[in-house]
Each structure stands twice: as structure tokens, then as C-alpha cells.
Amino acid sequence: MNITIEYYMILSAFMFVVGIAGVLTRRNAIIVFMCIELMLNSANLTLVAFSSYLGSSVGQLFVFFVMTVAAAEAAVGLAIIIAIFRNKLTVNIDDINILKW
Amino acid sequence: MNLEVILFFVFGIIAAVSSILMITRNSAVIAALYLILNFASLAGLYLTLNAQFIAVAQVIVYAGAIMVLFLFVIMLLRPENEKKFLESNPKIKVFAFVIAGFVLLQLIYIIFFSRPSSILSKNLNSSVEAGTIESIGYILFKDYVVPFEAAGFLLLAATIGALILAKKKYD
Amino acid sequence: MRELIYLTVALPLLGFLINGIFGNRIKNEKVIGLIGSSTIGISFIVTLLAFFETLSLPTDQRQLIVSLFTWLKVGGLDVSFAYQVDQLSLVMALIVTGVGFIIHVYSIGYMHGDKSFWRFFAYLNLFIFAMMNLILADNFVLLFLGWEGVGLCSYLLIGFWYDRRFEKSTTADAAKKAFIVNRIGDFGFLLGMFLIFLTFGSLNFNEVFSRANTFSVSTATYGFIALFLFIGATGKSAQIPLYVWLPDAMAGPTPVSALIHAATMVTAGVYMVARCSIIFASAPDIMMVVAIIGIMTSFFAATIGLVQNDIKKVLAYSTVSQLGYMFLAMGVGAFGAGIFHVMTHAFFKALLFLGAGSVIHAMHEEQDIQKYGGLKRYMPHTAITFLIAALAISGIPPLSGFFSKDEILWYSYSNFGIIFWLAGVITALMTAFYMFRLYFLTFEGKERFGHNKHPHESPKVMTVPLIVLAVLSVIGGFIGIPEVFSGEHGNQFHNWLSPIFADAERKIMQFGFHTHFAEILLMVISVLVAVASIFFARYVYLKSPIIAENFSKRFAGLHKTLWNKYYVDEFYDAVIVNPIVVVSKNVFWKFTDGKIIDGLNHFIANLLDSLGASLRKFQNGIAQFYALIMVFGIAITLFWIIMSF
């Protein structure tokens, strides 16, 4: 049996969908963020797999930048959560519904 | 049944299982720990793909910095444990799972339909060559130096933003 | 001066605007009256000067078109605001501005003390504006503008005292009746106009009438056009079957009755028929219809007038009857005679109404002649002028009414035969009778009013107009002396108007045998009949009123029918008005408007409401929910992509 690229892609798709399900269903804002990180990682896996099978470094370079952006996003997002927590004393998403009609 | 296959299945199954476990835990800390396990298994997968630099970067940046940040915030905010999974908004949650499953099926279908493996096959030498830090660094500073600098700015902006958003208001 | 004829239209409009906008603030009645009357006075002077100028021109140069601006230019229709100054329009303009001016001056006295004094003069000026447009128009559309305008002013002025009530109705009802019945006639007029445009391709008088000579159009088409135009005329000029609004219109102030419902507006129909003489002449059957309706209306209204007790109602039916005479003249082809009668009728009918107004004022709004009597002692000026007018309308020579009425009777005889003449003479008999009944019961004999009324003569501002009109009633006939008497001069009035009617008269060519002897004989007979009638009235109402009572008791049924105006109003109500009201209320209002249209509105509103309510749930403020929808969208997009493989 040979590991072809489809295996990596399916694993990545699986992790991505799990991440989507987590984003859509969890009530805790921090866990939602973690699921977003999971989704980003699945994208990284696809990129690295293609880079390896194509023999090009560009994919891994892209992963480098994705990691950078993910780090920045995680920092800012958590800062926002802290700011919201100061006002509402909760991180339950159901209670943060100011955008309601 | 060579080492590559075994390694792939071991790391792959750990990654998949840990991701599922992560999204179903009630406690935030446990979920964070499972995510760290997921990242670690991903690092292993990168190694099977001969992506040395990325594997190391994954462990250092993701598991070492980002998750630590998450754990700090969790410990700072002490969020309450969530209720049992299907107690609140059961209809929407079921609908979300159904949609997500549907998307998964569609993605799998697209993957198999497009048959990339008929075009791509692993050439070990070029794969190893692509994963070394020299090749990444070479194109990073030669062809993609502008995005590199932009990433620097991005990080600066993120730092300042996080600082301002999270600091206490001094009256 | 003829080029300035548009001033006669513009000045009354100006008067309307000034009095209408500022009248409420001008507290001085004299100023308002001055503004209102002087605009008409100046218009009269302009018209007079234009008349003299036209008189000095040779016949073929007497028509002048003064075009102000192009109004409608669409498709094949080219209509401008243009005025046609020719013999016919000048005659009518002189009547309208002259008699109009006199009545304006009279109104200053009559409406003294009224709280809406300014509004009255504003409306009067507006009326003159519309009437001048009607008369001077050089095309059908502008004429129709004036036609509708006078109808509107009639409504406004009849309903002037809008807070007055009678036993069964209000002034508003009378005003509405006038307007609506007029509208029915206007519908006919519009159909006629459409047909004219369809047949001749234009609505300009000169173009249409010249094409009527050259185009080959079937008699049936002419018949329909003439019939529809005549229906419009019956509405405006109160002929059978659309006369019912005129007696009710007496609810308005008396100067209004004098100006609009005697001298000017009601003659608009006659004018229109005269203007379109060539069209009528090309449809001999319709001419017969016009003549028959004319004489029938004349006879019929005279019979009703015999028994009425309200002074203004008698005069109203008299007006309807005299209008019948004018249409009789039109129908037999004597267009000039008809216009002549318009002129003389304007003089003496306006005089009669103004005199009646003087009496009503003196008797403190009492209008029942059974409560008058012997007023000659208290208001001599009014009595004398009223007598002169009554003599004129009865056709006693040498007053004006004699010449015009007699000419009509003569042409009826010579063109259409003895039946028409006979009916005309009997109507003249009745006219003289009820007129003098009115005179004797009002001014002569015993006083039948209570001691609380102190009749007095009206102020000069009211009696001077009466005198002027009386003079005109006396001498106004002399310009229309028939050839029998004036020999080589011919009938001046006729000669003046003949170029207008030349084409039509050529088509008729029916001027039968014309012996001077026959004409004089018929003239003598009608005069004798009138004089006899006057003396009979004098006998009945002055010497032995018991005869009238016995007569009305013996023929109680007939008397009741006449007094109730042959129940025509009740008939119209039952057959036409009430069914329409019932259908409108139950079908159109409750069902169509209420259930269907409102139901549709409610349905759409409710639909949108419920749609909104259900869509509102998508905005619950939870970002995850939005993300769910987005993922749903991704799923659909992927599905679509897969389908396209």
C-alpha cells in the first residue's frame, strides 16, 4: 500500500469539517477560537502535503505565513475576549447577542 | 507495509481522534490539552512528509506559544463549564452536524473525483530537498521578501492591538 | 384694439386672483366691488372698441385670430390658446361683458353685509373669465375649457351660501345637481368632439368648418356629431331631458341667477349650436330633433311656470321656456334669429331677476309671491322696470322681445310649418300669462304681507342697473327690425351675422315662400294673443282672484301635476339616481372597494408582515448562527460545483 496524497487530503478535510462543527456548536468563545485554529491547521496540512508531493518549497513558505497570521489572530482574538469578559462577565456566546434585531 | 504507512496511520488517527475529542469536551482546559495533542500529531505528520522546518515551527509556535496563550486566558477568565452538549439549542446543533457531514461528503467526493494521485507521486529527493530550511529560507528572502516584511508589520499591529484591547482602563 | 381681445379674458382672471387671494384681508366692500366690477367694465370697453373697429372693416376681413400660445401639440392634434374675433363672438362678448358689468355693479348692493363678499366677486370674475374663453375660443378644446369652467363656477356660486338649508335639501345638493347633470351633457359634447376629430382631423373651427364644405362625409356621421353636440347643449342650456338643474339652481344668490342662469351660461349651448351651424345644417334630421326638443321644452316649462309660487322658480321655468325658443330657432335654421333672441333675452331676463332680487331684499328673503302684493307703492323703480321687462318678454311691440320672438315664430312657420308656429304662439300666450300673474301678484293689488315687513326701495347701486337694462330692453330690438319694416336696410342684425351662417344657410335652402303679408299677419296674431293674455291675467289676479282658486279646484289633479313639475325629478330619482346610489354603495363601495381592493391591500400587508416576522428570526445577534448559514451556503455551492462536473 502506498500513501498517496488523497490520504492526506482526506485527513485534512476531516479535521476541517470537525473544526467547522466545533465552531458552529460550541457555546464557549475560547473553545470556538480553538476550533478555528484546528481549521487553520488542517489547511496547513494540505499545503505541506502538496508541497512535499510536488517537490516545491512554496507550499511550506505559505504555511510559514499562515502560522504567522494565526498567531497574530489568536493574540488579538483573545484580547477581544478578555475585553468582552470585562464588560459582560461571561464568555458564553448566547449572551453576547447585541447584534440582535 | 513500510514505516511511512505505519507512521501515517498512527499520527493520523491520533490527530483525528483528538480533534473529535476536543470539540466534545465540556471543560475548556481539557479541550485545550486535546488540541495540543492534535498539534503534536500534526507535527509528526509533517515529519513523515519531510517538512522538517515546518514540523519544528509547528511545535514551537502552535503548541508552544499559541496554546500556552490559550491556557493562560482560560486560567485568567475561568469560564464555567458548559452544560451538556444537547441541552441548549438542540435543533441548531443537530442541523450544524448534518450540514458539516454533508460538506465532508462533498469534499471527499471532490477529492476522489479529481484523482490527484494520477498526477502527483512522491519523489523522495525533491521532497526532502523542499523541506530543508535552506530552500525555504532561500525563496523567503529572495522572491517573497515583501510578504515577509508585511508579516512583520502584521505582527507589530497585532501586538499593539492586543495590548490596547486587553489593558485595564486607568481612570 | 382687436388684437387686445385677450385682455377681456385676462382681466377677469386677474380680478379673480386679486379678490380670491387678498379679498379676505381687504375689509372694504367698496374696494372689492370696485376691483370686481372694473375688470369687467374695462373688458366691456375693449370689446366695444373691437366691435366698432370690426364694423369699419369690409365683411371678408372681419375675422381675426389672436393666438396666445400653443397649448396641445400631440399627434395630429394642434390646439392653441387662440381667440377668434368675428361677428358672432363679438355679439356674445358684448352681451357677456355688458350685462355682466351691470350685474356686478348690482351685486355690490345686493351682497352688502355678506360675510363672504369677497368670495362672491372672485367667483363672478372667474365665471366671466371662463365664459369669455368659451365665446372667444377658436377651437373646440378651448371652448370646452370654458364650458367646464362655467359649469364649475355655476357649482361654486349656486352653493355660495353653503350653510343654508331648505326643507328637503341644502344648497350643496342644488349645486351638486347642477354640476352632475351638466356633466352628463358634457359627456355627449366630448363624444361629439371625438367624432369631429375623427372625421375632420382637426378641432380648430376654421379648419373643421371649411372641411365640412369640402370633405365628403355621410349624413349619418353628421347626424351623430350633431346629436352628441346637442346633448351637450341640452345639459348646459337646460333643455329636455337635462333641464332639471335649473329650477334648483335658484338656491343661489339672485345676481347669480341673473348672470349665469339667464343671460350667459345657459346661452352657451345656443352659441355652440350657432357656431357649429354648418354641422347641424348638414344633418337635417337632427335639426328637426333640435326644433322639436326646443318647442317641447318651451311649452312644457311654460305650463309648469303657470302655477309656481316662488318668484325665482317662475323666472327659472321662464328661462327654460325661452331657451326652448332659441333652440327652436336653431332647429328651423334661423340661426341669426336665435342669437338675436339670446341678446334680447339677456336684457329682459336679467332685468327680471335683478328686479326679483330687489323685491326679495326688500321683503327680507321672502320669496313666496302669495305673501307679496301692492309693492308698487314702496318700490316704484323696481316696479316700473319689472313691468317693462314683463312687457318685453311677452312680445309687445316695440320692445325688444317682440322683434326677436316674432322672428323665431315667423321662421318656424315658413321653414317647418304651422304646427310649430301654433305651439310657439300658445307658449307665448302662457308666457305672457304667468309673467303678468307674477307682476300683478307682486306689485299690484292688496298687500298680503304681515306688518313685520317694511318694504323699501333698493339703493341706487341696485336700481340704476335695473334702469339701464330696462332701456336696453326697450331699444335693443331695433337693430333687428325685419325687412318687412326696414325696407332696403334689411335686418341689420342679420346682415351682421350672415357671413357666419352663410354656409349653413346655403345647405338648408329652405326659406319657403316669403310674402310680406303672411309675415305681418302672423305678427299681428301673436301680438293680439299676448295682449289678450295680459288682460286675462289682470282680470284673474287683480279683479277676481276667486277664478284662479275655482279653476285650480276643478282641475285639482292637473294643478297638482303642474305644481309638482310633472314629477320629473321624482321620476329621475327613482329610475336613475337611486339605482345608481344603491349600486354604488353596495356593490362598488362595500364590495369592490371594501372587500376586494382593501382586501388585497390587507393581504399584501399581512404577507409582508409575516414574511418580515419570520425573516427576523435570522437576526438573533449570535455570530455562530450566521456562521452556520454561511456553511450552509458553502454546502450548497459545493453541491453546485459537483453537479457541474
GROMACS .gro file of C-alpha atoms in nm, chain C residues 270-606:
model
  337
  542VAL     CA    1  -7.720   7.807  -2.812
  543TYR     CA    2  -7.393   7.973  -2.901
  544MET     CA    3  -7.229   7.639  -2.959
  545VAL     CA    4  -7.504   7.525  -3.192
  546ALA     CA    5  -7.481   7.854  -3.377
  547ARG     CA    6  -7.107   7.822  -3.410
  548CYS     CA    7  -7.141   7.470  -3.547
  549SER     CA    8  -7.426   7.570  -3.774
  550ILE     CA    9  -7.270   7.405  -4.075
  551ILE     CA   10  -7.257   7.070  -3.898
  552PHE     CA   11  -7.617   7.093  -3.790
  553ALA     CA   12  -7.724   7.210  -4.131
  554SER     CA   13  -7.565   6.900  -4.280
  555ALA     CA   14  -7.784   6.680  -4.060
  556PRO     CA   15  -8.143   6.777  -4.131
  557ASP     CA   16  -8.287   6.504  -3.909
  558ILE     CA   17  -8.104   6.639  -3.609
  559MET     CA   18  -8.223   6.988  -3.692
  560MET     CA   19  -8.572   6.851  -3.664
  561VAL     CA   20  -8.483   6.693  -3.332
  562VAL     CA   21  -8.344   7.023  -3.208
  563ALA     CA   22  -8.654   7.210  -3.312
  564ILE     CA   23  -8.886   6.955  -3.156
  565ILE     CA   24  -8.697   6.944  -2.829
  566GLY     CA   25  -8.689   7.323  -2.832
  567ILE     CA   26  -9.058   7.371  -2.873
  568MET     CA   27  -9.145   7.086  -2.638
  569THR     CA   28  -8.924   7.227  -2.367
  570SER     CA   29  -9.065   7.570  -2.424
  571PHE     CA   30  -9.425   7.453  -2.395
  572PHE     CA   31  -9.363   7.218  -2.110
  573ALA     CA   32  -9.172   7.466  -1.894
  574ALA     CA   33  -9.431   7.735  -1.955
  575THR     CA   34  -9.703   7.507  -1.822
  576ILE     CA   35  -9.506   7.448  -1.504
  577GLY     CA   36  -9.439   7.817  -1.464
  578LEU     CA   37  -9.811   7.890  -1.459
  579VAL     CA   38  -9.864   7.754  -1.108
  580GLN     CA   39  -9.537   7.815  -0.923
  581ASN     CA   40  -9.541   8.041  -0.620
  582ASP     CA   41  -9.175   8.111  -0.569
  583ILE     CA   42  -9.085   8.421  -0.763
  584LYS     CA   43  -8.748   8.285  -0.868
  585LYS     CA   44  -8.888   7.948  -0.970
  586VAL     CA   45  -9.132   8.116  -1.207
  587LEU     CA   46  -8.844   8.304  -1.364
  588ALA     CA   47  -8.639   7.985  -1.382
  589TYR     CA   48  -8.904   7.800  -1.576
  590SER     CA   49  -8.947   8.106  -1.789
  591THR     CA   50  -8.579   8.088  -1.871
  592VAL     CA   51  -8.607   7.723  -1.968
  593SER     CA   52  -8.901   7.810  -2.185
  594GLN     CA   53  -8.723   8.097  -2.360
  595LEU     CA   54  -8.419   7.879  -2.415
  596GLY     CA   55  -8.654   7.641  -2.586
  597TYR     CA   56  -8.742   7.921  -2.821
  598MET     CA   57  -8.378   7.976  -2.902
  599PHE     CA   58  -8.329   7.611  -2.984
  600LEU     CA   59  -8.644   7.615  -3.189
  601ALA     CA   60  -8.487   7.894  -3.390
  602MET     CA   61  -8.167   7.695  -3.431
  603GLY     CA   62  -8.361   7.389  -3.533
  604VAL     CA   63  -8.555   7.559  -3.808
  605GLY     CA   64  -8.241   7.711  -3.949
  606ALA     CA   65  -8.289   8.065  -3.825
  607PHE     CA   66  -7.953   8.089  -3.654
  608GLY     CA   67  -7.941   8.466  -3.660
  609ALA     CA   68  -8.285   8.489  -3.506
  610GLY     CA   69  -8.177   8.257  -3.227
  611ILE     CA   70  -7.877   8.471  -3.141
  612PHE     CA   71  -8.096   8.779  -3.157
  613HIS     CA   72  -8.324   8.625  -2.900
  614VAL     CA   73  -8.021   8.541  -2.687
  615MET     CA   74  -7.939   8.907  -2.680
  616THR     CA   75  -8.285   9.042  -2.605
  617HIS     CA   76  -8.350   8.765  -2.354
  618ALA     CA   77  -8.030   8.857  -2.175
  619PHE     CA   78  -8.161   9.208  -2.130
  620PHE     CA   79  -8.508   9.142  -2.005
  621LYS     CA   80  -8.441   8.819  -1.817
  622ALA     CA   81  -8.152   8.972  -1.628
  623LEU     CA   82  -8.376   9.267  -1.554
  624LEU     CA   83  -8.649   9.037  -1.426
  625PHE     CA   84  -8.410   8.852  -1.199
  626LEU     CA   85  -8.247   9.165  -1.067
  627GLY     CA   86  -8.589   9.311  -1.003
  628ALA     CA   87  -8.689   8.995  -0.822
  629GLY     CA   88  -8.373   9.027  -0.619
  630SER     CA   89  -8.467   9.380  -0.529
  631VAL     CA   90  -8.809   9.257  -0.410
  632ILE     CA   91  -8.658   8.967  -0.217
  633HIS     CA   92  -8.420   9.202  -0.044
  634ALA     CA   93  -8.698   9.442   0.046
  635MET     CA   94  -8.917   9.159   0.179
  636HIS     CA   95  -8.632   9.020   0.386
  637GLU     CA   96  -8.566   8.700   0.190
  638GLU     CA   97  -8.934   8.613   0.145
  639GLN     CA   98  -8.977   8.455  -0.197
  640ASP     CA   99  -9.338   8.338  -0.196
  641ILE     CA  100  -9.547   8.564  -0.417
  642GLN     CA  101  -9.857   8.476  -0.224
  643LYS     CA  102  -9.709   8.687   0.053
  644TYR     CA  103  -9.641   8.988  -0.167
  645GLY     CA  104  -9.890   9.233  -0.313
  646GLY     CA  105  -9.909   9.606  -0.366
  647LEU     CA  106  -9.536   9.662  -0.359
  648LYS     CA  107  -9.564   9.923  -0.632
  649ARG     CA  108  -9.618  10.185  -0.369
  650TYR     CA  109  -9.298  10.111  -0.187
  651MET     CA  110  -9.060  10.033  -0.472
  652PRO     CA  111  -9.166  10.229  -0.777
  653HIS     CA  112  -8.839  10.199  -0.971
  654THR     CA  113  -8.833   9.825  -0.934
  655ALA     CA  114  -9.197   9.801  -1.029
  656ILE     CA  115  -9.165  10.003  -1.346
  657THR     CA  116  -8.857   9.827  -1.471
  658PHE     CA  117  -9.012   9.491  -1.390
  659LEU     CA  118  -9.320   9.589  -1.588
  660ILE     CA  119  -9.107   9.689  -1.885
  661ALA     CA  120  -8.930   9.354  -1.873
  662ALA     CA  121  -9.258   9.166  -1.846
  663LEU     CA  122  -9.389   9.351  -2.150
  664ALA     CA  123  -9.072   9.272  -2.337
  665ILE     CA  124  -9.084   8.903  -2.263
  666SER     CA  125  -9.449   8.889  -2.363
  667GLY     CA  126  -9.356   9.020  -2.703
  668ILE     CA  127  -9.534   9.353  -2.700
  669PRO     CA  128  -9.407   9.592  -2.967
  670PRO     CA  129  -9.198   9.799  -2.993
  671LEU     CA  130  -8.999   9.639  -2.712
  672SER     CA  131  -8.706   9.414  -2.795
  673GLY     CA  132  -8.871   9.087  -2.711
  674PHE     CA  133  -9.133   9.141  -2.976
  675PHE     CA  134  -8.882   9.157  -3.259
  676SER     CA  135  -8.677   8.856  -3.159
  677LYS     CA  136  -8.964   8.631  -3.061
  678ASP     CA  137  -9.164   8.716  -3.364
  679GLU     CA  138  -8.878   8.644  -3.595
  680ILE     CA  139  -8.848   8.299  -3.445
  681LEU     CA  140  -9.218   8.233  -3.484
  682TRP     CA  141  -9.209   8.352  -3.844
  683TYR     CA  142  -8.918   8.126  -3.937
  684SER     CA  143  -9.082   7.835  -3.759
  685TYR     CA  144  -9.386   7.884  -3.974
  686SER     CA  145  -9.205   7.939  -4.300
  687ASN     CA  146  -8.948   7.665  -4.260
  688PHE     CA  147  -9.125   7.395  -4.069
  689GLY     CA  148  -9.495   7.459  -4.083
  690ILE     CA  149  -9.791   7.568  -3.888
  691ILE     CA  150  -9.774   7.317  -3.603
  692PHE     CA  151  -9.454   7.470  -3.473
  693TRP     CA  152  -9.592   7.817  -3.510
  694LEU     CA  153  -9.906   7.726  -3.326
  695ALA     CA  154  -9.720   7.563  -3.039
  696GLY     CA  155  -9.498   7.870  -3.025
  697VAL     CA  156  -9.794   8.106  -3.007
  698ILE     CA  157  -9.961   7.905  -2.731
  699THR     CA  158  -9.637   7.912  -2.538
  700ALA     CA  159  -9.620   8.288  -2.589
  701LEU     CA  160  -9.969   8.309  -2.455
  702MET     CA  161  -9.873   8.118  -2.145
  703THR     CA  162  -9.555   8.324  -2.110
  704ALA     CA  163  -9.749   8.647  -2.107
  705PHE     CA  164  -9.998   8.499  -1.864
  706TYR     CA  165  -9.761   8.378  -1.600
  707MET     CA  166  -9.538   8.681  -1.632
  708PHE     CA  167  -9.820   8.915  -1.563
  709ARG     CA  168  -9.958   8.689  -1.294
  710LEU     CA  169  -9.622   8.738  -1.131
  711TYR     CA  170  -9.634   9.115  -1.183
  712PHE     CA  171  -9.986   9.163  -1.058
  713LEU     CA  172  -9.950   8.942  -0.756
  714THR     CA  173  -9.626   9.110  -0.657
  715PHE     CA  174  -9.668   9.476  -0.728
  716GLU     CA  175 -10.037   9.546  -0.760
  717GLY     CA  176 -10.347   9.471  -0.559
  718LYS     CA  177 -10.388   9.428  -0.187
  719GLU     CA  178 -10.094   9.387   0.041
  720ARG     CA  179 -10.077   9.034   0.168
  721PHE     CA  180  -9.770   9.055   0.383
  722GLY     CA  181  -9.756   9.083   0.757
  723HIS     CA  182  -9.687   9.401   0.945
  724ASN     CA  183  -9.339   9.298   1.042
  725LYS     CA  184  -9.214   9.353   0.691
  726HIS     CA  185  -9.129   9.704   0.588
  727PRO     CA  186  -9.056   9.703   0.217
  728HIS     CA  187  -8.846   9.984   0.081
  729GLU     CA  188  -8.686  10.075  -0.244
  730SER     CA  189  -8.339   9.941  -0.304
  731PRO     CA  190  -8.035  10.167  -0.305
  732LYS     CA  191  -7.919  10.338  -0.622
  733VAL     CA  192  -7.642  10.089  -0.682
  734MET     CA  193  -7.917   9.836  -0.741
  735THR     CA  194  -8.178  10.045  -0.915
  736VAL     CA  195  -7.952  10.212  -1.169
  737PRO     CA  196  -7.859   9.876  -1.326
  738LEU     CA  197  -8.231   9.800  -1.342
  739ILE     CA  198  -8.290  10.121  -1.530
  740VAL     CA  199  -8.006  10.057  -1.773
  741LEU     CA  200  -8.137   9.712  -1.851
  742ALA     CA  201  -8.487   9.847  -1.893
  743VAL     CA  202  -8.363  10.095  -2.151
  744LEU     CA  203  -8.183   9.816  -2.335
  745SER     CA  204  -8.494   9.602  -2.324
  746VAL     CA  205  -8.683   9.879  -2.490
  747ILE     CA  206  -8.443   9.983  -2.762
  748GLY     CA  207  -8.247   9.661  -2.804
  749GLY     CA  208  -8.481   9.526  -3.064
  750PHE     CA  209  -8.434   9.799  -3.315
  751ILE     CA  210  -8.117   9.661  -3.459
  752GLY     CA  211  -8.303   9.352  -3.563
  753ILE     CA  212  -8.600   9.506  -3.736
  754PRO     CA  213  -8.709   9.267  -4.005
  755GLU     CA  214  -8.704   9.362  -4.368
  756VAL     CA  215  -9.076   9.399  -4.365
  757PHE     CA  216  -9.043   9.722  -4.179
  758SER     CA  217  -8.700   9.849  -4.258
  759GLY     CA  218  -8.714   9.807  -4.629
  760GLU     CA  219  -8.385   9.843  -4.807
  761HIS     CA  220  -8.177   9.841  -4.492
  762GLY     CA  221  -8.259   9.482  -4.438
  763ASN     CA  222  -8.235   9.321  -4.098
  764GLN     CA  223  -7.921   9.485  -3.957
  765PHE     CA  224  -7.857   9.215  -3.704
  766HIS     CA  225  -7.899   8.951  -3.968
  767ASN     CA  226  -7.665   9.119  -4.207
  768TRP     CA  227  -7.405   9.148  -3.939
  769LEU     CA  228  -7.418   8.779  -3.861
  770SER     CA  229  -7.493   8.639  -4.204
  771PRO     CA  230  -7.135   8.560  -4.312
  772ILE     CA  231  -7.108   8.324  -4.015
  773PHE     CA  232  -7.414   8.130  -4.113
  774ALA     CA  233  -7.383   8.162  -4.489
  775ASP     CA  234  -7.255   7.810  -4.546
  776ALA     CA  235  -7.519   7.660  -4.325
  777GLU     CA  236  -7.799   7.855  -4.478
  778ARG     CA  237  -7.685   7.754  -4.822
  779LYS     CA  238  -7.715   7.392  -4.722
  780ILE     CA  239  -8.061   7.436  -4.590
  781MET     CA  240  -8.205   7.642  -4.868
  782GLN     CA  241  -8.541   7.603  -4.718
  783PHE     CA  242  -8.656   7.954  -4.691
  784GLY     CA  243  -9.000   7.885  -4.813
  785PHE     CA  244  -9.247   8.123  -4.953
  786HIS     CA  245  -9.195   8.465  -4.819
  787THR     CA  246  -9.476   8.704  -4.859
  788HIS     CA  247  -9.480   9.017  -4.654
  789PHE     CA  248  -9.849   8.973  -4.598
  790ALA     CA  249  -9.812   8.639  -4.424
  791GLU     CA  250  -9.541   8.773  -4.202
  792ILE     CA  251  -9.737   9.074  -4.092
  793LEU     CA  252 -10.050   8.869  -4.036
  794LEU     CA  253  -9.873   8.624  -3.809
  795MET     CA  254  -9.709   8.909  -3.627
  796VAL     CA  255 -10.041   9.073  -3.557
  797ILE     CA  256 -10.194   8.749  -3.438
  798SER     CA  257  -9.917   8.682  -3.189
  799VAL     CA  258  -9.931   9.037  -3.054
  800LEU     CA  259 -10.305   9.016  -3.010
  801VAL     CA  260 -10.274   8.685  -2.835
  802ALA     CA  261 -10.016   8.828  -2.598
  803VAL     CA  262 -10.221   9.137  -2.519
  804ALA     CA  263 -10.532   8.930  -2.459
  805SER     CA  264 -10.337   8.708  -2.227
  806ILE     CA  265 -10.214   9.006  -2.029
  807PHE     CA  266 -10.563   9.139  -1.981
  808PHE     CA  267 -10.689   8.799  -1.883
  809ALA     CA  268 -10.417   8.773  -1.621
  810ARG     CA  269 -10.511   9.117  -1.498
  811TYR     CA  270 -10.869   9.013  -1.469
  812VAL     CA  271 -10.796   8.692  -1.285
  813TYR     CA  272 -10.539   8.812  -1.041
  814LEU     CA  273 -10.644   9.165  -0.980
  815LYS     CA  274 -11.018   9.179  -1.007
  816SER     CA  275 -11.142   8.839  -0.913
  817PRO     CA  276 -10.881   8.602  -0.776
  818ILE     CA  277 -11.161   8.361  -0.699
  819ILE     CA  278 -11.149   8.247  -1.060
  820ALA     CA  279 -10.797   8.115  -1.012
  821GLU     CA  280 -10.896   7.929  -0.700
  822ASN     CA  281 -11.203   7.774  -0.859
  823PHE     CA  282 -11.003   7.676  -1.161
  824SER     CA  283 -10.736   7.509  -0.957
  825LYS     CA  284 -11.000   7.325  -0.753
  826ARG     CA  285 -11.185   7.196  -1.058
  827PHE     CA  286 -10.871   7.078  -1.222
  828ALA     CA  287 -10.708   6.977  -0.899
  829GLY     CA  288 -10.527   6.682  -1.049
  830LEU     CA  289 -10.381   6.883  -1.332
  831HIS     CA  290 -10.290   7.160  -1.096
  832LYS     CA  291 -10.111   6.919  -0.864
  833THR     CA  292  -9.920   6.767  -1.152
  834LEU     CA  293  -9.807   7.104  -1.277
  835TRP     CA  294  -9.720   7.225  -0.931
  836ASN     CA  295  -9.506   6.917  -0.881
  837LYS     CA  296  -9.333   6.981  -1.213
  838TYR     CA  297  -9.484   6.668  -1.371
  839TYR     CA  298  -9.295   6.465  -1.109
  840VAL     CA  299  -8.992   6.461  -1.340
  841ASP     CA  300  -8.746   6.499  -1.056
  842GLU     CA  301  -8.909   6.215  -0.868
  843PHE     CA  302  -8.900   6.005  -1.181
  844TYR     CA  303  -8.531   6.070  -1.237
  845ASP     CA  304  -8.463   5.995  -0.873
  846ALA     CA  305  -8.642   5.664  -0.885
  847VAL     CA  306  -8.518   5.543  -1.220
  848ILE     CA  307  -8.169   5.679  -1.244
  849VAL     CA  308  -8.038   5.833  -0.928
  850ASN     CA  309  -8.145   5.587  -0.664
  851PRO     CA  310  -8.041   5.273  -0.852
  852ILE     CA  311  -7.700   5.427  -0.913
  853VAL     CA  312  -7.667   5.525  -0.549
  854VAL     CA  313  -7.771   5.180  -0.431
  855VAL     CA  314  -7.540   5.002  -0.671
  856SER     CA  315  -7.253   5.235  -0.592
  857LYS     CA  316  -7.298   5.190  -0.223
  858ASN     CA  317  -7.347   4.819  -0.204
  859VAL     CA  318  -7.152   4.690  -0.496
  860PHE     CA  319  -6.880   4.936  -0.559
  861TRP     CA  320  -6.818   5.072  -0.218
  862LYS     CA  321  -6.875   4.782   0.013
  863PHE     CA  322  -6.774   4.501  -0.212
  864THR     CA  323  -6.529   4.615  -0.474
  865ASP     CA  324  -6.360   4.885  -0.275
  866GLY     CA  325  -6.405   4.738   0.069
  867LYS     CA  326  -6.352   4.370   0.019
  868ILE     CA  327  -6.153   4.335  -0.297
  869ILE     CA  328  -5.924   4.633  -0.310
  870ASP     CA  329  -5.887   4.679   0.062
  871GLY     CA  330  -5.866   4.305   0.097
  872LEU     CA  331  -5.581   4.295  -0.149
  873ASN     CA  332  -5.405   4.571   0.040
  874HIS     CA  333  -5.453   4.397   0.373
  875PHE     CA  334  -5.342   4.072   0.224
  876ILE     CA  335  -5.019   4.216   0.087
  877ALA     CA  336  -4.952   4.399   0.410
  878ASN     CA  337  -5.011   4.088   0.616
   0.00000   0.00000   0.00000
